[in-house]
Short mmCIF file of C-alpha atoms and ligand atoms in Angstrom, two decimals:
data_model
loop_
_atom_site.label_atom_id
_atom_site.label_comp_id
_atom_site.label_asym_id
_atom_site.label_seq_id
_atom_site.Cartn_x
_atom_site.Cartn_y
_atom_site.Cartn_z
CA MET A 1 -0.02 -27.52 5.86
CA GLU A 2 0.04 -29.18 2.41
CA ILE A 3 -2.81 -28.13 0.12
CA ASP A 4 -3.55 -28.12 -3.59
CA LEU A 5 -4.87 -24.59 -3.82
CA LEU A 6 -4.59 -21.46 -1.73
CA VAL A 7 -7.15 -18.76 -2.53
CA ILE A 8 -6.30 -15.30 -1.23
CA GLY A 9 -9.42 -13.15 -0.85
CA GLY A 10 -13.03 -14.21 -0.24
CA GLY A 11 -14.87 -11.93 -2.68
CA PRO A 12 -16.79 -13.28 -5.68
CA ALA A 13 -13.57 -14.17 -7.55
CA GLY A 14 -12.03 -16.07 -4.63
CA LEU A 15 -15.25 -17.82 -3.63
CA SER A 16 -15.91 -18.97 -7.17
CA ALA A 17 -12.31 -20.22 -7.47
CA ALA A 18 -12.51 -22.13 -4.18
CA ILE A 19 -15.86 -23.70 -5.07
CA THR A 20 -14.66 -24.73 -8.54
CA ALA A 21 -11.48 -26.34 -7.20
CA ALA A 22 -13.32 -28.15 -4.40
CA GLU A 23 -15.85 -29.48 -6.89
CA LEU A 24 -12.88 -30.81 -8.86
CA ALA A 25 -11.87 -32.71 -5.70
CA HIS A 26 -8.92 -30.54 -4.67
CA SER A 27 -7.99 -29.53 -1.15
CA VAL A 28 -8.55 -25.78 -0.84
CA LEU A 29 -7.77 -23.13 1.74
CA ILE A 30 -9.47 -19.74 1.44
CA VAL A 31 -8.11 -16.79 3.42
CA ASP A 32 -9.80 -13.45 4.01
CA GLU A 33 -9.03 -10.50 6.27
CA ASN A 34 -12.65 -10.03 7.25
CA PRO A 35 -14.75 -11.95 9.78
CA LYS A 36 -17.21 -12.75 6.97
CA LEU A 37 -16.79 -14.05 3.41
CA GLY A 38 -18.14 -12.07 0.45
CA GLY A 39 -15.66 -9.25 -0.24
CA GLN A 40 -17.38 -6.17 -1.63
CA LEU A 41 -20.67 -8.06 -1.96
CA ILE A 42 -21.46 -7.82 1.75
CA LYS A 43 -22.22 -4.11 1.42
CA GLN A 44 -24.11 -4.17 -1.86
CA THR A 45 -27.78 -3.99 -1.07
CA HIS A 46 -28.81 -3.27 -4.67
CA LYS A 47 -29.88 -5.83 -7.23
CA PHE A 48 -27.17 -6.96 -9.58
CA PHE A 49 -26.70 -6.61 -13.25
CA GLY A 50 -25.43 -9.42 -15.37
CA SER A 51 -26.44 -12.43 -17.38
CA GLU A 52 -29.37 -14.63 -16.33
CA SER A 53 -27.13 -17.49 -15.25
CA ASN A 54 -25.04 -15.21 -13.08
CA TYR A 55 -27.23 -13.88 -10.30
CA CYS A 56 -28.88 -11.10 -12.30
CA GLY A 57 -31.57 -9.36 -10.26
CA ILE A 58 -30.27 -10.65 -6.92
CA ARG A 59 -28.90 -8.33 -4.25
CA GLY A 60 -25.13 -8.48 -3.69
CA ILE A 61 -25.55 -9.40 -0.01
CA ASP A 62 -27.69 -12.39 -1.02
CA ILE A 63 -25.16 -13.56 -3.62
CA ALA A 64 -22.54 -13.58 -0.86
CA GLU A 65 -24.79 -15.82 1.26
CA ILE A 66 -25.39 -18.26 -1.61
CA LEU A 67 -21.65 -18.56 -2.28
CA GLU A 68 -20.77 -18.90 1.40
CA ASP A 69 -23.34 -21.65 1.71
CA LYS A 70 -21.68 -23.59 -1.11
CA VAL A 71 -18.26 -23.13 0.49
CA ASN A 72 -19.60 -24.56 3.75
CA LYS A 73 -21.41 -27.46 2.07
CA LEU A 74 -18.22 -28.42 0.23
CA GLY A 75 -16.33 -28.35 3.52
CA ILE A 76 -13.71 -25.90 2.24
CA THR A 77 -11.23 -24.82 4.93
CA LYS A 78 -11.36 -21.08 5.60
CA HIS A 79 -9.14 -18.80 7.62
CA LEU A 80 -11.03 -15.61 8.38
CA GLU A 81 -9.64 -12.46 10.01
CA SER A 82 -6.35 -13.61 8.53
CA THR A 83 -4.08 -11.76 6.13
CA VAL A 84 -1.69 -13.24 3.61
CA VAL A 85 1.43 -11.18 4.23
CA GLY A 86 3.95 -12.75 1.90
CA ILE A 87 4.42 -15.34 -0.84
CA TYR A 88 7.86 -16.94 -0.73
CA GLU A 89 9.50 -19.82 -2.53
CA ASP A 90 9.38 -21.95 0.63
CA GLY A 91 5.84 -21.11 1.71
CA VAL A 92 3.06 -18.56 2.06
CA ALA A 93 2.80 -16.60 5.32
CA ILE A 94 -0.65 -16.01 6.82
CA ALA A 95 -0.97 -13.70 9.82
CA SER A 96 -3.86 -13.53 12.27
CA GLU A 97 -4.04 -12.07 15.73
CA GLN A 98 -3.34 -15.51 17.21
CA ALA A 99 -0.62 -16.86 14.97
CA LEU A 100 1.66 -16.63 11.98
CA ARG A 101 1.19 -19.73 9.84
CA VAL A 102 3.07 -20.97 6.82
CA VAL A 103 1.30 -23.07 4.19
CA HIS A 104 2.64 -24.92 1.17
CA PRO A 105 0.11 -24.81 -1.66
CA LYS A 106 0.71 -26.33 -5.08
CA LYS A 107 -1.08 -23.39 -6.76
CA ILE A 108 -2.12 -19.93 -5.60
CA ILE A 109 -4.93 -17.66 -6.76
CA ILE A 110 -4.69 -14.00 -5.78
CA ALA A 111 -8.22 -12.55 -5.60
CA THR A 112 -7.51 -9.53 -3.42
CA GLY A 113 -9.85 -7.11 -5.20
CA ALA A 114 -9.18 -3.41 -5.68
CA ARG A 115 -8.71 -0.25 -3.64
CA GLU A 116 -10.27 3.14 -4.10
CA ASN A 117 -8.46 5.97 -5.84
CA MET A 118 -7.61 9.29 -4.21
CA LEU A 119 -8.10 12.62 -5.91
CA SER A 120 -5.87 15.61 -5.41
CA PHE A 121 -7.50 18.72 -3.94
CA VAL A 122 -6.81 21.01 -1.00
CA ASN A 123 -7.35 19.25 2.35
CA ASN A 124 -8.10 15.87 0.78
CA ASP A 125 -6.72 14.22 3.94
CA LEU A 126 -9.26 15.87 6.26
CA PRO A 127 -11.37 13.46 8.31
CA GLY A 128 -14.76 13.33 6.60
CA VAL A 129 -13.29 12.70 3.15
CA TYR A 130 -14.05 9.04 2.43
CA GLY A 131 -13.87 6.60 -0.40
CA ALA A 132 -17.44 5.93 -1.54
CA GLY A 133 -16.99 2.23 -0.79
CA ALA A 134 -15.97 3.09 2.77
CA VAL A 135 -19.19 4.99 3.29
CA GLN A 136 -21.10 2.06 1.80
CA THR A 137 -19.44 -0.21 4.38
CA LEU A 138 -20.30 2.11 7.28
CA VAL A 139 -23.88 2.58 6.22
CA ASN A 140 -24.86 -0.85 4.86
CA VAL A 141 -22.75 -3.18 6.98
CA TYR A 142 -22.64 -1.35 10.33
CA GLY A 143 -25.69 0.90 10.08
CA VAL A 144 -23.61 3.95 10.99
CA LEU A 145 -23.93 7.34 9.29
CA PRO A 146 -20.84 9.52 8.89
CA GLY A 147 -22.93 12.69 8.58
CA LYS A 148 -26.14 14.31 7.39
CA ARG A 149 -25.20 16.08 4.16
CA ALA A 150 -22.96 14.50 1.55
CA LEU A 151 -21.11 15.56 -1.57
CA MET A 152 -20.41 12.75 -4.05
CA VAL A 153 -17.49 13.17 -6.45
CA GLY A 154 -17.86 10.94 -9.53
CA SER A 155 -20.93 9.69 -11.41
CA GLY A 156 -19.80 6.19 -12.32
CA ASN A 157 -21.89 3.27 -11.08
CA ILE A 158 -20.35 3.39 -7.63
CA GLY A 159 -21.03 7.12 -7.23
CA LEU A 160 -24.60 6.68 -8.39
CA ILE A 161 -25.37 3.57 -6.35
CA VAL A 162 -23.83 4.87 -3.13
CA SER A 163 -25.70 8.20 -3.55
CA TYR A 164 -28.95 6.31 -3.85
CA GLN A 165 -28.16 4.16 -0.82
CA LEU A 166 -27.25 7.24 1.24
CA MET A 167 -30.62 8.79 0.46
CA GLN A 168 -32.29 5.48 1.44
CA ALA A 169 -30.51 5.72 4.78
CA GLY A 170 -31.72 9.26 5.35
CA VAL A 171 -28.67 11.29 4.28
CA GLU A 172 -29.12 14.27 1.98
CA VAL A 173 -26.82 14.02 -1.04
CA VAL A 174 -26.36 17.67 -1.97
CA ALA A 175 -24.80 17.04 -5.39
CA ILE A 176 -22.94 14.52 -7.52
CA LEU A 177 -19.99 16.04 -9.39
CA GLU A 178 -18.76 14.71 -12.71
CA ALA A 179 -15.73 16.09 -14.57
CA LEU A 180 -16.87 14.60 -17.89
CA ASP A 181 -19.66 16.09 -19.96
CA HIS A 182 -21.80 12.99 -19.45
CA VAL A 183 -22.81 10.65 -16.65
CA GLY A 184 -20.31 7.80 -16.26
CA GLY A 185 -22.55 5.00 -14.96
CA TYR A 186 -25.50 3.04 -16.31
CA GLU A 187 -28.63 4.94 -17.27
CA VAL A 188 -30.82 2.92 -14.84
CA HIS A 189 -28.73 3.98 -11.86
CA ALA A 190 -28.62 7.62 -13.06
CA ALA A 191 -32.40 7.64 -13.48
CA LYS A 192 -32.87 6.42 -9.91
CA VAL A 193 -30.84 9.27 -8.38
CA LYS A 194 -32.41 11.85 -10.70
CA ARG A 195 -35.86 10.72 -9.57
CA LEU A 196 -34.81 11.48 -6.01
CA GLY A 197 -33.87 14.99 -7.13
CA ILE A 198 -30.10 14.76 -6.59
CA PRO A 199 -28.45 17.23 -9.00
CA ILE A 200 -25.69 15.73 -11.17
CA LEU A 201 -23.34 18.60 -12.02
CA LEU A 202 -21.45 17.79 -15.22
CA ARG A 203 -18.04 19.39 -15.93
CA HIS A 204 -17.58 20.08 -12.22
CA THR A 205 -14.97 19.03 -9.73
CA ILE A 206 -14.01 19.58 -6.10
CA LYS A 207 -11.44 22.28 -5.36
CA SER A 208 -11.07 22.01 -1.61
CA ALA A 209 -12.47 20.62 1.60
CA ILE A 210 -12.96 23.15 4.39
CA GLY A 211 -12.83 22.46 8.12
CA ASN A 212 -10.52 22.34 11.12
CA ASP A 213 -10.41 18.75 12.26
CA LYS A 214 -13.35 17.56 10.17
CA VAL A 215 -15.11 18.44 6.90
CA GLU A 216 -17.45 21.39 7.39
CA ALA A 217 -17.92 22.46 3.75
CA ALA A 218 -16.62 21.86 0.23
CA VAL A 219 -15.69 24.25 -2.57
CA ILE A 220 -16.56 23.08 -6.07
CA THR A 221 -15.69 24.56 -9.44
CA LYS A 222 -16.78 24.34 -13.07
CA LEU A 223 -14.35 22.98 -15.65
CA ASP A 224 -13.81 24.23 -19.21
CA GLU A 225 -13.44 21.89 -22.20
CA HIS A 226 -9.71 21.50 -21.41
CA TRP A 227 -10.50 20.27 -17.90
CA GLN A 228 -9.29 23.57 -16.42
CA PRO A 229 -11.16 25.18 -13.51
CA ILE A 230 -13.10 28.27 -14.67
CA PRO A 231 -12.06 31.20 -12.43
CA GLY A 232 -14.97 32.78 -10.64
CA SER A 233 -17.15 29.67 -10.93
CA GLU A 234 -16.34 28.41 -7.42
CA ARG A 235 -19.20 27.66 -5.06
CA GLU A 236 -19.21 26.61 -1.44
CA LEU A 237 -21.50 23.71 -0.52
CA ASN A 238 -22.70 23.11 2.99
CA VAL A 239 -21.82 19.42 3.53
CA ASP A 240 -20.39 17.46 6.46
CA PHE A 241 -18.78 14.69 4.48
CA ILE A 242 -17.36 14.04 1.03
CA CYS A 243 -17.33 10.73 -0.88
CA LEU A 244 -14.81 10.05 -3.61
CA ALA A 245 -16.02 7.68 -6.29
CA VAL A 246 -13.23 8.26 -8.78
CA GLY A 247 -12.31 4.74 -9.70
CA LEU A 248 -10.49 1.75 -8.28
CA SER A 249 -7.03 0.29 -8.77
CA PRO A 250 -6.18 -3.44 -8.62
CA SER A 251 -4.60 -4.63 -5.35
CA TYR A 252 -1.49 -6.10 -6.93
CA GLU A 253 0.96 -5.81 -4.00
CA LEU A 254 1.14 -9.53 -3.17
CA ALA A 255 1.65 -10.49 -6.82
CA ALA A 256 4.46 -7.93 -7.09
CA GLN A 257 6.05 -9.20 -3.90
CA ALA A 258 5.92 -12.75 -5.30
CA GLY A 259 7.86 -11.56 -8.32
CA ALA A 260 5.08 -11.37 -10.91
CA LYS A 261 5.53 -8.89 -13.73
CA ILE A 262 3.42 -5.76 -13.18
CA VAL A 263 2.13 -3.72 -16.13
CA TYR A 264 0.23 -0.45 -16.53
CA ILE A 265 -3.06 -0.69 -18.44
CA PRO A 266 -5.35 2.33 -17.89
CA GLU A 267 -8.43 0.48 -19.21
CA LEU A 268 -8.05 -2.10 -16.43
CA GLY A 269 -7.51 0.40 -13.60
CA GLY A 270 -3.74 1.09 -13.81
CA TRP A 271 -0.98 -1.15 -12.46
CA LEU A 272 -1.80 -4.85 -12.34
CA PRO A 273 -0.15 -8.27 -12.61
CA TRP A 274 0.44 -9.28 -16.19
CA HIS A 275 -1.52 -12.47 -16.92
CA LYS A 276 -2.51 -14.87 -19.66
CA PRO A 277 -6.08 -15.61 -20.78
CA ASN A 278 -6.04 -18.51 -18.28
CA LEU A 279 -5.21 -15.88 -15.60
CA GLU A 280 -1.78 -17.25 -14.74
CA THR A 281 0.75 -14.50 -14.00
CA SER A 282 4.38 -14.47 -15.15
CA VAL A 283 5.15 -16.66 -12.11
CA SER A 284 4.26 -20.27 -12.87
CA GLY A 285 1.40 -21.57 -10.69
CA LEU A 286 0.46 -18.09 -9.45
CA TYR A 287 -2.89 -16.82 -10.73
CA VAL A 288 -4.91 -13.60 -10.35
CA ALA A 289 -8.67 -13.22 -10.71
CA GLY A 290 -11.38 -10.61 -10.26
CA ASP A 291 -10.69 -6.92 -9.65
CA ALA A 292 -7.04 -7.72 -8.87
CA ALA A 293 -6.75 -8.80 -12.52
CA GLY A 294 -8.36 -5.61 -13.81
CA VAL A 295 -11.18 -3.61 -12.24
CA GLU A 296 -14.47 -4.88 -13.61
CA GLU A 297 -17.60 -6.43 -12.11
CA ALA A 298 -18.78 -9.23 -9.88
CA VAL A 299 -19.98 -11.44 -12.75
CA SER A 300 -16.63 -11.34 -14.51
CA ALA A 301 -14.92 -11.87 -11.14
CA LEU A 302 -16.96 -15.07 -10.68
CA LEU A 303 -16.06 -16.28 -14.16
CA GLU A 304 -12.37 -15.43 -13.81
CA GLY A 305 -12.18 -17.25 -10.49
CA LYS A 306 -13.65 -20.33 -12.16
CA ILE A 307 -11.22 -20.19 -15.10
CA ALA A 308 -8.19 -19.76 -12.84
CA ALA A 309 -9.22 -22.64 -10.57
CA ALA A 310 -10.03 -24.99 -13.44
CA ASP A 311 -6.72 -24.21 -15.11
CA ALA A 312 -4.84 -24.72 -11.85
CA SER A 313 -6.62 -28.05 -11.43
CA ASN A 314 -5.62 -29.17 -14.88
CA SER A 315 -2.01 -28.26 -14.31
CA ILE A 316 -1.88 -30.12 -10.98
CA LYS A 317 -3.19 -33.19 -12.74
CA GLU A 318 -4.20 -33.18 -16.37
CA ASN A 319 -7.91 -33.69 -16.66
CA LYS A 320 -10.29 -33.28 -19.60
CA TYR A 321 -13.19 -32.01 -17.54
CA ALA A 322 -11.18 -29.10 -16.12
CA GLN A 323 -9.79 -28.27 -19.56
CA LYS A 324 -13.30 -28.16 -20.94
CA LEU A 325 -14.42 -25.96 -18.05
CA VAL A 326 -11.66 -23.45 -18.83
CA GLU A 327 -12.78 -23.25 -22.45
CA THR A 328 -16.52 -22.95 -21.84
CA THR A 329 -16.04 -20.38 -19.10
CA GLN A 330 -13.72 -18.32 -21.26
CA LYS A 331 -16.41 -18.32 -23.93
CA GLU A 332 -19.00 -17.25 -21.37
CA LEU A 333 -16.76 -14.39 -20.25
CA GLN A 334 -16.31 -13.27 -23.85
CA GLU A 335 -20.06 -13.18 -24.32
CA PHE A 336 -20.51 -11.24 -21.09
CA ARG A 337 -18.00 -8.63 -22.24
CA ALA A 338 -19.57 -8.30 -25.69
CA GLY A 339 -22.05 -5.72 -24.36
CA LYS A 340 -21.62 -1.94 -24.54
CA PHE A 341 -19.76 -1.70 -21.23
CA GLY A 342 -17.32 -4.51 -21.94
CA LYS A 343 -15.54 -2.59 -24.72
CA LYS A 344 -13.00 -0.93 -22.47
CA ILE A 345 -12.14 -4.21 -20.73
CA ILE A 346 -11.72 -6.07 -24.02
CA GLU A 347 -9.37 -3.33 -25.22
CA GLY A 348 -7.46 -3.45 -21.92
CA LYS A 349 -7.07 -7.22 -21.97
CA ARG A 350 -5.97 -7.03 -25.64
CA LYS A 351 -3.20 -4.60 -24.67
CA LEU A 352 -2.28 -6.82 -21.75
CA TYR A 353 -1.86 -9.97 -23.84
CA ALA A 354 0.10 -7.95 -26.43
CA SER A 355 2.52 -6.77 -23.74
CA LEU A 356 3.79 -10.33 -23.22
CA HIS A 357 7.34 -9.64 -24.34
CA LEU A 358 8.42 -7.04 -21.83
CA MET B 1 -25.09 8.34 14.37
CA ARG B 2 -26.67 4.91 14.15
CA ILE B 3 -29.44 4.05 11.72
CA THR B 4 -32.48 2.72 13.53
CA GLU B 5 -34.87 2.34 10.62
CA HIS B 6 -33.96 1.36 7.07
CA PRO B 7 -36.25 0.47 4.13
CA ILE B 8 -34.40 -2.74 3.15
CA ILE B 9 -31.70 -3.61 5.68
CA LYS B 10 -32.32 -5.14 9.10
CA PHE B 11 -29.23 -4.47 11.19
CA LYS B 12 -28.44 -7.38 13.47
CA ARG B 13 -26.25 -5.74 16.07
CA GLY B 14 -24.23 -7.90 18.45
CA ARG B 15 -24.03 -7.72 22.23
CA LYS B 16 -23.59 -4.24 23.66
CA VAL B 17 -20.07 -3.61 24.98
CA THR B 18 -18.03 -0.67 26.26
CA ILE B 19 -14.78 0.53 24.76
CA TYR B 20 -12.65 3.39 26.07
CA PHE B 21 -11.59 6.18 23.74
CA GLU B 22 -8.88 8.32 25.35
CA GLY B 23 -10.21 6.95 28.65
CA LYS B 24 -13.84 7.89 27.94
CA PRO B 25 -16.40 5.07 27.80
CA ILE B 26 -18.17 4.59 24.47
CA GLU B 27 -21.00 2.25 23.65
CA ALA B 28 -20.28 -0.28 20.90
CA TYR B 29 -21.68 -3.55 19.55
CA GLU B 30 -19.83 -6.81 19.10
CA GLY B 31 -19.16 -7.48 15.43
CA GLU B 32 -18.44 -3.89 14.51
CA SER B 33 -15.11 -2.31 13.69
CA VAL B 34 -13.48 0.21 16.01
CA ALA B 35 -13.86 2.80 13.23
CA ALA B 36 -17.61 2.20 12.98
CA ALA B 37 -18.06 2.49 16.75
CA LEU B 38 -16.07 5.73 16.92
CA ILE B 39 -17.91 7.34 14.02
CA ALA B 40 -21.24 6.26 15.53
CA ALA B 41 -20.12 8.17 18.64
CA GLY B 42 -19.23 11.26 16.60
CA ILE B 43 -15.45 10.78 16.78
CA TYR B 44 -13.78 11.44 13.45
CA VAL B 45 -10.10 12.21 14.22
CA PHE B 46 -8.24 8.90 14.61
CA ARG B 47 -4.63 10.09 14.55
CA TYR B 48 -2.26 12.97 13.80
CA SER B 49 0.23 12.61 10.96
CA PRO B 50 3.96 12.34 11.83
CA ARG B 51 5.36 15.41 10.12
CA HIS B 52 2.68 18.06 9.79
CA LYS B 53 0.48 16.78 12.63
CA ARG B 54 -2.57 16.84 10.42
CA ALA B 55 -5.76 15.19 11.59
CA ARG B 56 -6.54 11.90 9.84
CA GLY B 57 -9.60 9.69 9.93
CA LEU B 58 -11.20 6.76 8.16
CA PHE B 59 -10.76 6.67 4.38
CA CYS B 60 -11.08 3.23 2.73
CA ALA B 61 -12.62 1.06 5.49
CA ILE B 62 -11.19 -2.14 3.94
CA GLY B 63 -7.68 -2.27 5.36
CA LYS B 64 -5.88 -0.89 2.35
CA CYS B 65 -4.98 2.78 2.91
CA SER B 66 -3.58 3.08 6.49
CA SER B 67 -5.32 6.40 7.11
CA CYS B 68 -7.02 5.08 10.27
CA LEU B 69 -4.01 3.82 12.29
CA MET B 70 -4.65 3.97 16.04
CA GLN B 71 -3.18 2.84 19.33
CA ILE B 72 -5.34 -0.13 20.42
CA ASP B 73 -4.77 -1.93 23.74
CA GLY B 74 -1.26 -0.56 23.82
CA LYS B 75 -0.31 -1.55 20.30
CA PRO B 76 0.37 1.21 17.77
CA ASN B 77 -0.41 1.12 14.03
CA GLN B 78 -3.64 -0.86 14.35
CA MET B 79 -6.13 -0.32 11.53
CA ALA B 80 -9.32 0.89 13.21
CA CYS B 81 -11.31 -0.28 10.18
CA MET B 82 -10.16 -3.91 10.49
CA VAL B 83 -9.95 -4.40 14.25
CA HIS B 84 -13.26 -5.34 15.83
CA VAL B 85 -14.38 -4.03 19.22
CA ARG B 86 -14.00 -6.08 22.39
CA ASP B 87 -15.46 -5.28 25.76
CA GLY B 88 -13.05 -3.07 27.71
CA MET B 89 -10.83 -2.28 24.72
CA ARG B 90 -8.68 0.83 25.11
CA VAL B 91 -8.38 2.99 22.03
CA ARG B 92 -6.20 6.07 21.66
CA ARG B 93 -5.43 8.51 18.89
CA GLN B 94 -2.05 7.77 17.44
CA LYS B 95 0.39 10.66 17.40
CA GLY B 96 2.98 10.34 14.68
CA LYS B 97 4.43 6.87 14.38
CA GLY B 98 3.04 5.70 17.72
CA VAL B 99 4.81 3.98 20.59
CA LEU B 100 4.41 0.66 22.41
CA ASP B 101 3.00 1.53 25.83
CA GLY B 102 4.27 -1.59 27.57
CA ASN B 103 0.92 -3.21 28.34
C1 FAD C 1 -20.65 0.48 -4.81
C2 FAD C 1 -20.33 -0.69 -5.71
C3 FAD C 1 -21.33 -1.18 -6.53
C4 FAD C 1 -21.08 -2.25 -7.37
N1 FAD C 1 -22.11 -2.72 -8.14
C5 FAD C 1 -21.93 -3.80 -8.94
C6 FAD C 1 -23.02 -4.35 -9.71
O1 FAD C 1 -24.15 -3.87 -9.71
N2 FAD C 1 -22.76 -5.42 -10.47
C7 FAD C 1 -21.52 -5.98 -10.50
O2 FAD C 1 -21.33 -6.97 -11.21
N3 FAD C 1 -20.47 -5.48 -9.79
C8 FAD C 1 -20.64 -4.41 -9.00
N4 FAD C 1 -19.58 -3.91 -8.26
C9 FAD C 1 -18.24 -4.47 -8.44
C10 FAD C 1 -17.98 -5.73 -7.68
O3 FAD C 1 -18.32 -5.58 -6.33
C11 FAD C 1 -16.50 -6.08 -7.76
O4 FAD C 1 -16.07 -6.08 -9.10
C12 FAD C 1 -16.24 -7.46 -7.17
O5 FAD C 1 -16.59 -7.47 -5.79
C13 FAD C 1 -14.79 -7.88 -7.32
O6 FAD C 1 -14.63 -9.13 -6.73
P1 FAD C 1 -13.23 -9.65 -6.20
O7 FAD C 1 -13.50 -11.01 -5.67
O8 FAD C 1 -12.23 -9.49 -7.26
O9 FAD C 1 -12.80 -8.65 -5.04
P2 FAD C 1 -13.47 -8.20 -3.65
O10 FAD C 1 -14.93 -8.40 -3.66
O11 FAD C 1 -12.94 -6.85 -3.41
O12 FAD C 1 -12.83 -9.21 -2.59
C14 FAD C 1 -11.48 -9.21 -2.24
C15 FAD C 1 -11.31 -9.78 -0.85
O13 FAD C 1 -9.94 -10.06 -0.59
C16 FAD C 1 -9.61 -9.73 0.72
N5 FAD C 1 -8.16 -9.52 0.80
C17 FAD C 1 -7.41 -8.59 0.14
N6 FAD C 1 -6.11 -8.73 0.42
C18 FAD C 1 -6.01 -9.77 1.27
C19 FAD C 1 -4.91 -10.42 1.92
N7 FAD C 1 -3.64 -10.03 1.72
N8 FAD C 1 -5.16 -11.45 2.75
C20 FAD C 1 -6.43 -11.87 2.94
N9 FAD C 1 -7.51 -11.32 2.35
C21 FAD C 1 -7.30 -10.28 1.52
C22 FAD C 1 -10.42 -8.48 0.97
O14 FAD C 1 -10.59 -8.21 2.33
C23 FAD C 1 -11.74 -8.84 0.26
O15 FAD C 1 -12.64 -9.49 1.13
C24 FAD C 1 -19.79 -2.83 -7.42
C25 FAD C 1 -18.77 -2.35 -6.58
C26 FAD C 1 -19.02 -1.31 -5.71
C27 FAD C 1 -17.91 -0.83 -4.80
#
């Protein structure tokens, strides 16, 4: 199959890239492992944050519907329940249960998102220890509860939002632990969980999970100012599952396999494909966008997808309109990051661009 | 446990089907992952690790961590979080690296 653009991943970054390229009259194929487009959005039942023009105040699940609608109206080809398993010089391999296909795109955008981080503690592999996003999927997508009493580790936005959503679904969140001396996420989200009476324990962490074949309790401990557990401060909590909300790391595996240079930038979530401000990696014609290009937010994922697609369009065939779109969208992204929470990302991207000569 | 009432989400469950976990029938709904159906039925141990035979279950639910590998319709190393249920599907706990059972 000959196509202009292959988009790997159907989250906000990939959808926005596919829509942009199709609007610029390119042939596009979008591939996602799931039976439904939307990426992380399909489990986000809360209203979004962001600028007016970018779906502020709309629930994540509804944003996914709006984008999917556009994809369908534009007649973009999609392969769902399909996984891109390798990017080679003579083609890209896509596997589904029925077939292994090879496609030959002119340009590729990797928008594979991020994966949840593990934390080291005793018995962290016990069934009943979940990533917070996994629990969000179970509860909000499938309507299935993994237990009755939860411990949340981490008070960033994900920890706060998932705690709130668990309470909505009838689960008791016994406590939210935070190793820092302050809450990590936005004040609005913190206020919502505090109103429900969930205690946020600052300078606390998890020491172990207890149980035979399944979590039956958790031991937590206080931390001193050097992040060391304070002996004698341990407490056992009666919980039947544990959620880890301790950050995400970019899913960079495909980019690495394709030969793109991978760099380590803590501000962006750790290892990720090096890329330019137009989101092209060190491999010509191979782009990254969204969480795969640094863990951030849905709004920036949308904007990055647009920039990558417009730039790819311009390099397939020079065109003023696409060039202009790259510039205006880059400006919009800059403005979006100018807020209080964009600082870390700006610093991370600065380091990234500076690490060009590796 | 399945949620029956929720303040903002209306769950549109698919057709009711039966899957078999270690030979035992379990009720599931089309459109849901094997992992979701098992957890709804109170089954949390999906496999035992190769070396120390430790119990493992669902962790990431998005096909990235490989904690939930199971033996599904005879095929080992299937991610229970990504495979969706089908009527009559046979699901087994994977022991170690798993084996092809010839079906
Ligand atoms: C609990 C929670 C709350 C959040 N709240 C907010 C909020 O209020 N506001 C906000 O702006 N952001 C929020 N976010 C962040 C936002 O969801 C993400 O930043 C955004 O979804 C990233 O988009 P993406 O397109 O890069 O990746 P994703 O949405 O993760 O999409 C990636 C897609 O790629 C697919 N994929 C991966 N690898 C392959 C492959 N090899 N082949 C085929 N398909 C593949 C995946 O299955 C997935 O569907 C929140 C996140 C979470 C978890």
